[in-house]
């Protein structure tokens, strides 16, 4: 059985940083979705999702990221993904979504976008 | 496919079990000779297939039965996988990945499966439910780097 998804949340000035601590699959994507929706309720100027500890994302996780893109565009909140590992980047590539997201190697760089 | 599979797993249609299954697939794929990126794609495709069964075949009910069988194949070298369930059946001709230009959540699983596997065939089981047959072969680099294939893997128990 897999463990629940722990998501660390922090603020860097007006940017909310969400950092899931493990893989995002069908079982864990709802927790990620809830955390993102909750973070957006506080109306940050930017949302950074730190994926540096995420080795695996399935299409449920990708769907959550696409929803996040839609929500942030509607709310006029900036969105950046940080620290993508190779497997996660591969998935974004094969689903042709890479170009839709702003990605940076580190949270620090993502916060500056 | 007559010989016994290298691995057979029966799981409930519970998403919390998927991580365990991914581990088993990744381990066998490494033995066969798939490199990291191929293993990631193979694992992802099977995970997506199981997710589709849970979501569409069993309507997210967690007590449905899913059978997963994996065979090593010698020619071409790689893995063959069969996934069977007793869930709701679907007309195989209607199983299609959505257009990627249509950016929206969901509907990516079939696209991922078709994009990453060398073969993917959906069919209705005569006794009910669906059967998905998948295959992925080693690429040239993986073949060159791998150990020689067993002379007759159909009879190999290793």
PDB file of N, CA and C in Angstrom, chain B residues 92-149:
ATOM      1  N   UNK B  92     -13.990  -2.042 -28.121  1.00  0.00           N
ATOM      2  CA  UNK B  92     -12.569  -1.708 -28.349  1.00  0.00           C
ATOM      3  C   UNK B  92     -12.351  -0.642 -29.409  1.00  0.00           C
ATOM      4  N   UNK B  93     -13.250  -0.584 -30.394  1.00  0.00           N
ATOM      5  CA  UNK B  93     -13.062   0.407 -31.461  1.00  0.00           C
ATOM      6  C   UNK B  93     -13.270   1.834 -30.954  1.00  0.00           C
ATOM      7  N   UNK B  94     -13.867   1.946 -29.763  1.00  0.00           N
ATOM      8  CA  UNK B  94     -14.114   3.282 -29.214  1.00  0.00           C
ATOM      9  C   UNK B  94     -13.054   3.703 -28.200  1.00  0.00           C
ATOM     10  N   UNK B  95     -12.039   2.851 -27.999  1.00  0.00           N
ATOM     11  CA  UNK B  95     -10.972   3.199 -27.064  1.00  0.00           C
ATOM     12  C   UNK B  95      -9.912   3.979 -27.834  1.00  0.00           C
ATOM     13  N   UNK B  96      -9.900   5.272 -27.638  1.00  0.00           N
ATOM     14  CA  UNK B  96      -8.970   6.138 -28.369  1.00  0.00           C
ATOM     15  C   UNK B  96      -8.403   7.183 -27.422  1.00  0.00           C
ATOM     16  N   UNK B  97      -7.140   7.538 -27.629  1.00  0.00           N
ATOM     17  CA  UNK B  97      -6.572   8.658 -26.893  1.00  0.00           C
ATOM     18  C   UNK B  97      -7.126   9.955 -27.448  1.00  0.00           C
ATOM     19  N   UNK B  98      -7.246  10.940 -26.604  1.00  0.00           N
ATOM     20  CA  UNK B  98      -7.782  12.199 -27.113  1.00  0.00           C
ATOM     21  C   UNK B  98      -6.700  13.014 -27.818  1.00  0.00           C
ATOM     22  N   UNK B  99      -7.139  13.970 -28.600  1.00  0.00           N
ATOM     23  CA  UNK B  99      -6.194  14.852 -29.280  1.00  0.00           C
ATOM     24  C   UNK B  99      -5.451  15.685 -28.244  1.00  0.00           C
ATOM     25  N   UNK B 100      -4.132  15.711 -28.350  1.00  0.00           N
ATOM     26  CA  UNK B 100      -3.348  16.414 -27.334  1.00  0.00           C
ATOM     27  C   UNK B 100      -3.484  17.927 -27.445  1.00  0.00           C
ATOM     28  N   UNK B 101      -3.894  18.389 -28.611  1.00  0.00           N
ATOM     29  CA  UNK B 101      -4.074  19.836 -28.764  1.00  0.00           C
ATOM     30  C   UNK B 101      -5.238  20.328 -27.889  1.00  0.00           C
ATOM     31  N   UNK B 102      -6.129  19.420 -27.552  1.00  0.00           N
ATOM     32  CA  UNK B 102      -7.268  19.748 -26.694  1.00  0.00           C
ATOM     33  C   UNK B 102      -6.785  19.654 -25.242  1.00  0.00           C
ATOM     34  N   UNK B 103      -6.248  20.760 -24.748  1.00  0.00           N
ATOM     35  CA  UNK B 103      -5.619  20.732 -23.418  1.00  0.00           C
ATOM     36  C   UNK B 103      -6.686  20.775 -22.336  1.00  0.00           C
ATOM     37  N   UNK B 104      -6.845  19.659 -21.665  1.00  0.00           N
ATOM     38  CA  UNK B 104      -7.785  19.585 -20.556  1.00  0.00           C
ATOM     39  C   UNK B 104      -7.379  18.388 -19.694  1.00  0.00           C
ATOM     40  N   UNK B 105      -7.840  18.386 -18.438  1.00  0.00           N
ATOM     41  CA  UNK B 105      -7.472  17.263 -17.583  1.00  0.00           C
ATOM     42  C   UNK B 105      -8.132  15.974 -18.084  1.00  0.00           C
ATOM     43  N   UNK B 106      -7.482  14.853 -17.883  1.00  0.00           N
ATOM     44  CA  UNK B 106      -8.096  13.568 -18.182  1.00  0.00           C
ATOM     45  C   UNK B 106      -7.940  13.143 -19.629  1.00  0.00           C
ATOM     46  N   UNK B 107      -8.204  11.842 -19.853  1.00  0.00           N
ATOM     47  CA  UNK B 107      -8.187  11.303 -21.211  1.00  0.00           C
ATOM     48  C   UNK B 107      -6.804  11.051 -21.771  1.00  0.00           C
ATOM     49  N   UNK B 108      -5.797  11.106 -20.925  1.00  0.00           N
ATOM     50  CA  UNK B 108      -4.429  10.943 -21.420  1.00  0.00           C
ATOM     51  C   UNK B 108      -3.945   9.495 -21.358  1.00  0.00           C
ATOM     52  N   UNK B 109      -4.632   8.658 -20.572  1.00  0.00           N
ATOM     53  CA  UNK B 109      -4.131   7.309 -20.328  1.00  0.00           C
ATOM     54  C   UNK B 109      -3.942   6.499 -21.601  1.00  0.00           C
ATOM     55  N   UNK B 110      -4.946   6.474 -22.453  1.00  0.00           N
ATOM     56  CA  UNK B 110      -4.853   5.680 -23.684  1.00  0.00           C
ATOM     57  C   UNK B 110      -3.755   6.234 -24.601  1.00  0.00           C
ATOM     58  N   UNK B 111      -3.669   7.559 -24.653  1.00  0.00           N
ATOM     59  CA  UNK B 111      -2.602   8.156 -25.464  1.00  0.00           C
ATOM     60  C   UNK B 111      -1.224   7.695 -24.949  1.00  0.00           C
ATOM     61  N   UNK B 112      -1.053   7.727 -23.641  1.00  0.00           N
ATOM     62  CA  UNK B 112       0.236   7.330 -23.059  1.00  0.00           C
ATOM     63  C   UNK B 112       0.533   5.866 -23.381  1.00  0.00           C
ATOM     64  N   UNK B 113      -0.472   5.014 -23.264  1.00  0.00           N
ATOM     65  CA  UNK B 113      -0.270   3.580 -23.547  1.00  0.00           C
ATOM     66  C   UNK B 113       0.154   3.388 -25.008  1.00  0.00           C
ATOM     67  N   UNK B 114      -0.566   4.004 -25.919  1.00  0.00           N
ATOM     68  CA  UNK B 114      -0.263   3.817 -27.344  1.00  0.00           C
ATOM     69  C   UNK B 114       1.072   4.430 -27.729  1.00  0.00           C
ATOM     70  N   UNK B 115       1.411   5.526 -27.054  1.00  0.00           N
ATOM     71  CA  UNK B 115       2.664   6.225 -27.364  1.00  0.00           C
ATOM     72  C   UNK B 115       3.884   5.446 -26.872  1.00  0.00           C
ATOM     73  N   UNK B 116       3.731   4.719 -25.770  1.00  0.00           N
ATOM     74  CA  UNK B 116       4.905   4.127 -25.135  1.00  0.00           C
ATOM     75  C   UNK B 116       5.082   2.631 -25.409  1.00  0.00           C
ATOM     76  N   UNK B 117       4.008   1.943 -25.825  1.00  0.00           N
ATOM     77  CA  UNK B 117       4.125   0.498 -26.030  1.00  0.00           C
ATOM     78  C   UNK B 117       4.246   0.182 -27.518  1.00  0.00           C
ATOM     79  N   UNK B 118       4.912  -0.930 -27.833  1.00  0.00           N
ATOM     80  CA  UNK B 118       4.992  -1.362 -29.228  1.00  0.00           C
ATOM     81  C   UNK B 118       3.687  -1.986 -29.697  1.00  0.00           C
ATOM     82  N   UNK B 119       2.969  -2.628 -28.789  1.00  0.00           N
ATOM     83  CA  UNK B 119       1.673  -3.212 -29.144  1.00  0.00           C
ATOM     84  C   UNK B 119       0.689  -2.923 -28.029  1.00  0.00           C
ATOM     85  N   UNK B 120      -0.545  -2.647 -28.399  1.00  0.00           N
ATOM     86  CA  UNK B 120      -1.619  -2.493 -27.407  1.00  0.00           C
ATOM     87  C   UNK B 120      -2.931  -2.894 -28.068  1.00  0.00           C
ATOM     88  N   UNK B 121      -3.536  -3.949 -27.540  1.00  0.00           N
ATOM     89  CA  UNK B 121      -4.775  -4.474 -28.134  1.00  0.00           C
ATOM     90  C   UNK B 121      -5.808  -4.683 -27.037  1.00  0.00           C
ATOM     91  N   UNK B 122      -6.936  -3.990 -27.174  1.00  0.00           N
ATOM     92  CA  UNK B 122      -8.050  -4.173 -26.243  1.00  0.00           C
ATOM     93  C   UNK B 122      -9.065  -5.123 -26.875  1.00  0.00           C
ATOM     94  N   UNK B 123      -9.625  -6.001 -26.052  1.00  0.00           N
ATOM     95  CA  UNK B 123     -10.695  -6.871 -26.539  1.00  0.00           C
ATOM     96  C   UNK B 123     -11.619  -7.225 -25.387  1.00  0.00           C
ATOM     97  N   UNK B 124     -12.822  -7.595 -25.745  1.00  0.00           N
ATOM     98  CA  UNK B 124     -13.769  -8.044 -24.730  1.00  0.00           C
ATOM     99  C   UNK B 124     -13.537  -9.520 -24.472  1.00  0.00           C
ATOM    100  N   UNK B 125     -13.502  -9.904 -23.188  1.00  0.00           N
ATOM    101  CA  UNK B 125     -13.341 -11.326 -22.852  1.00  0.00           C
ATOM    102  C   UNK B 125     -14.670 -12.042 -23.080  1.00  0.00           C
ATOM    103  N   UNK B 126     -14.618 -13.253 -23.628  1.00  0.00           N
ATOM    104  CA  UNK B 126     -15.876 -13.986 -23.867  1.00  0.00           C
ATOM    105  C   UNK B 126     -16.673 -14.186 -22.581  1.00  0.00           C
ATOM    106  N   UNK B 127     -15.963 -14.341 -21.466  1.00  0.00           N
ATOM    107  CA  UNK B 127     -16.663 -14.607 -20.204  1.00  0.00           C
ATOM    108  C   UNK B 127     -16.966 -13.325 -19.429  1.00  0.00           C
ATOM    109  N   UNK B 128     -16.750 -12.165 -20.051  1.00  0.00           N
ATOM    110  CA  UNK B 128     -17.049 -10.889 -19.392  1.00  0.00           C
ATOM    111  C   UNK B 128     -15.796 -10.111 -19.055  1.00  0.00           C
ATOM    112  N   UNK B 129     -15.941  -8.798 -19.018  1.00  0.00           N
ATOM    113  CA  UNK B 129     -14.793  -7.949 -18.718  1.00  0.00           C
ATOM    114  C   UNK B 129     -13.934  -7.703 -19.950  1.00  0.00           C
ATOM    115  N   UNK B 130     -12.795  -7.088 -19.725  1.00  0.00           N
ATOM    116  CA  UNK B 130     -11.910  -6.698 -20.827  1.00  0.00           C
ATOM    117  C   UNK B 130     -10.545  -7.358 -20.681  1.00  0.00           C
ATOM    118  N   UNK B 131      -9.870  -7.491 -21.814  1.00  0.00           N
ATOM    119  CA  UNK B 131      -8.480  -7.959 -21.830  1.00  0.00           C
ATOM    120  C   UNK B 131      -7.661  -6.956 -22.629  1.00  0.00           C
ATOM    121  N   UNK B 132      -6.552  -6.539 -22.049  1.00  0.00           N
ATOM    122  CA  UNK B 132      -5.611  -5.660 -22.752  1.00  0.00           C
ATOM    123  C   UNK B 132      -4.282  -6.392 -22.885  1.00  0.00           C
ATOM    124  N   UNK B 133      -3.831  -6.553 -24.116  1.00  0.00           N
ATOM    125  CA  UNK B 133      -2.532  -7.184 -24.368  1.00  0.00           C
ATOM    126  C   UNK B 133      -1.544  -6.094 -24.781  1.00  0.00           C
ATOM    127  N   UNK B 134      -0.441  -6.053 -24.066  1.00  0.00           N
ATOM    128  CA  UNK B 134       0.590  -5.035 -24.320  1.00  0.00           C
ATOM    129  C   UNK B 134       1.922  -5.705 -24.602  1.00  0.00           C
ATOM    130  N   UNK B 135       2.762  -5.036 -25.341  1.00  0.00           N
ATOM    131  CA  UNK B 135       4.128  -5.527 -25.532  1.00  0.00           C
ATOM    132  C   UNK B 135       5.067  -4.342 -25.688  1.00  0.00           C
ATOM    133  N   UNK B 136       6.238  -4.514 -25.135  1.00  0.00           N
ATOM    134  CA  UNK B 136       7.289  -3.515 -25.336  1.00  0.00           C
ATOM    135  C   UNK B 136       8.598  -4.255 -25.565  1.00  0.00           C
ATOM    136  N   UNK B 137       9.302  -3.831 -26.614  1.00  0.00           N
ATOM    137  CA  UNK B 137      10.555  -4.498 -26.981  1.00  0.00           C
ATOM    138  C   UNK B 137      11.744  -3.632 -26.574  1.00  0.00           C
ATOM    139  N   UNK B 138      12.864  -4.299 -26.331  1.00  0.00           N
ATOM    140  CA  UNK B 138      14.104  -3.560 -26.074  1.00  0.00           C
ATOM    141  C   UNK B 138      14.477  -2.758 -27.322  1.00  0.00           C
ATOM    142  N   UNK B 139      15.000  -1.556 -27.131  1.00  0.00           N
ATOM    143  CA  UNK B 139      15.496  -0.817 -28.290  1.00  0.00           C
ATOM    144  C   UNK B 139      16.916  -1.279 -28.616  1.00  0.00           C
ATOM    145  N   UNK B 140      17.467  -0.753 -29.672  1.00  0.00           N
ATOM    146  CA  UNK B 140      18.765  -1.237 -30.153  1.00  0.00           C
ATOM    147  C   UNK B 140      19.862  -1.078 -29.108  1.00  0.00           C
ATOM    148  N   UNK B 141      19.834   0.054 -28.429  1.00  0.00           N
ATOM    149  CA  UNK B 141      20.861   0.297 -27.412  1.00  0.00           C
ATOM    150  C   UNK B 141      20.737  -0.695 -26.259  1.00  0.00           C
ATOM    151  N   UNK B 142      19.509  -0.963 -25.869  1.00  0.00           N
ATOM    152  CA  UNK B 142      19.284  -1.903 -24.766  1.00  0.00           C
ATOM    153  C   UNK B 142      19.652  -3.325 -25.172  1.00  0.00           C
ATOM    154  N   UNK B 143      19.351  -3.670 -26.430  1.00  0.00           N
ATOM    155  CA  UNK B 143      19.720  -5.002 -26.908  1.00  0.00           C
ATOM    156  C   UNK B 143      21.226  -5.194 -26.896  1.00  0.00           C
ATOM    157  N   UNK B 144      21.933  -4.153 -27.346  1.00  0.00           N
ATOM    158  CA  UNK B 144      23.390  -4.252 -27.413  1.00  0.00           C
ATOM    159  C   UNK B 144      24.006  -4.366 -26.028  1.00  0.00           C
ATOM    160  N   UNK B 145      23.371  -3.740 -25.067  1.00  0.00           N
ATOM    161  CA  UNK B 145      23.939  -3.714 -23.721  1.00  0.00           C
ATOM    162  C   UNK B 145      23.509  -4.894 -22.864  1.00  0.00           C
ATOM    163  N   UNK B 146      22.515  -5.634 -23.320  1.00  0.00           N
ATOM    164  CA  UNK B 146      21.941  -6.666 -22.453  1.00  0.00           C
ATOM    165  C   UNK B 146      22.716  -7.969 -22.576  1.00  0.00           C
ATOM    166  N   UNK B 147      22.505  -8.807 -21.580  1.00  0.00           N
ATOM    167  CA  UNK B 147      23.100 -10.137 -21.624  1.00  0.00           C
ATOM    168  C   UNK B 147      22.410 -10.940 -22.723  1.00  0.00           C
ATOM    169  N   UNK B 148      23.064 -12.010 -23.212  1.00  0.00           N
ATOM    170  CA  UNK B 148      22.413 -12.835 -24.232  1.00  0.00           C
ATOM    171  C   UNK B 148      21.072 -13.355 -23.731  1.00  0.00           C
ATOM    172  N   UNK B 149      20.128 -13.468 -24.656  1.00  0.00           N
ATOM    173  CA  UNK B 149      18.808 -13.972 -24.286  1.00  0.00           C
ATOM    174  C   UNK B 149      18.894 -15.452 -23.921  1.00  0.00           C
TER     175      UNK B 149
END
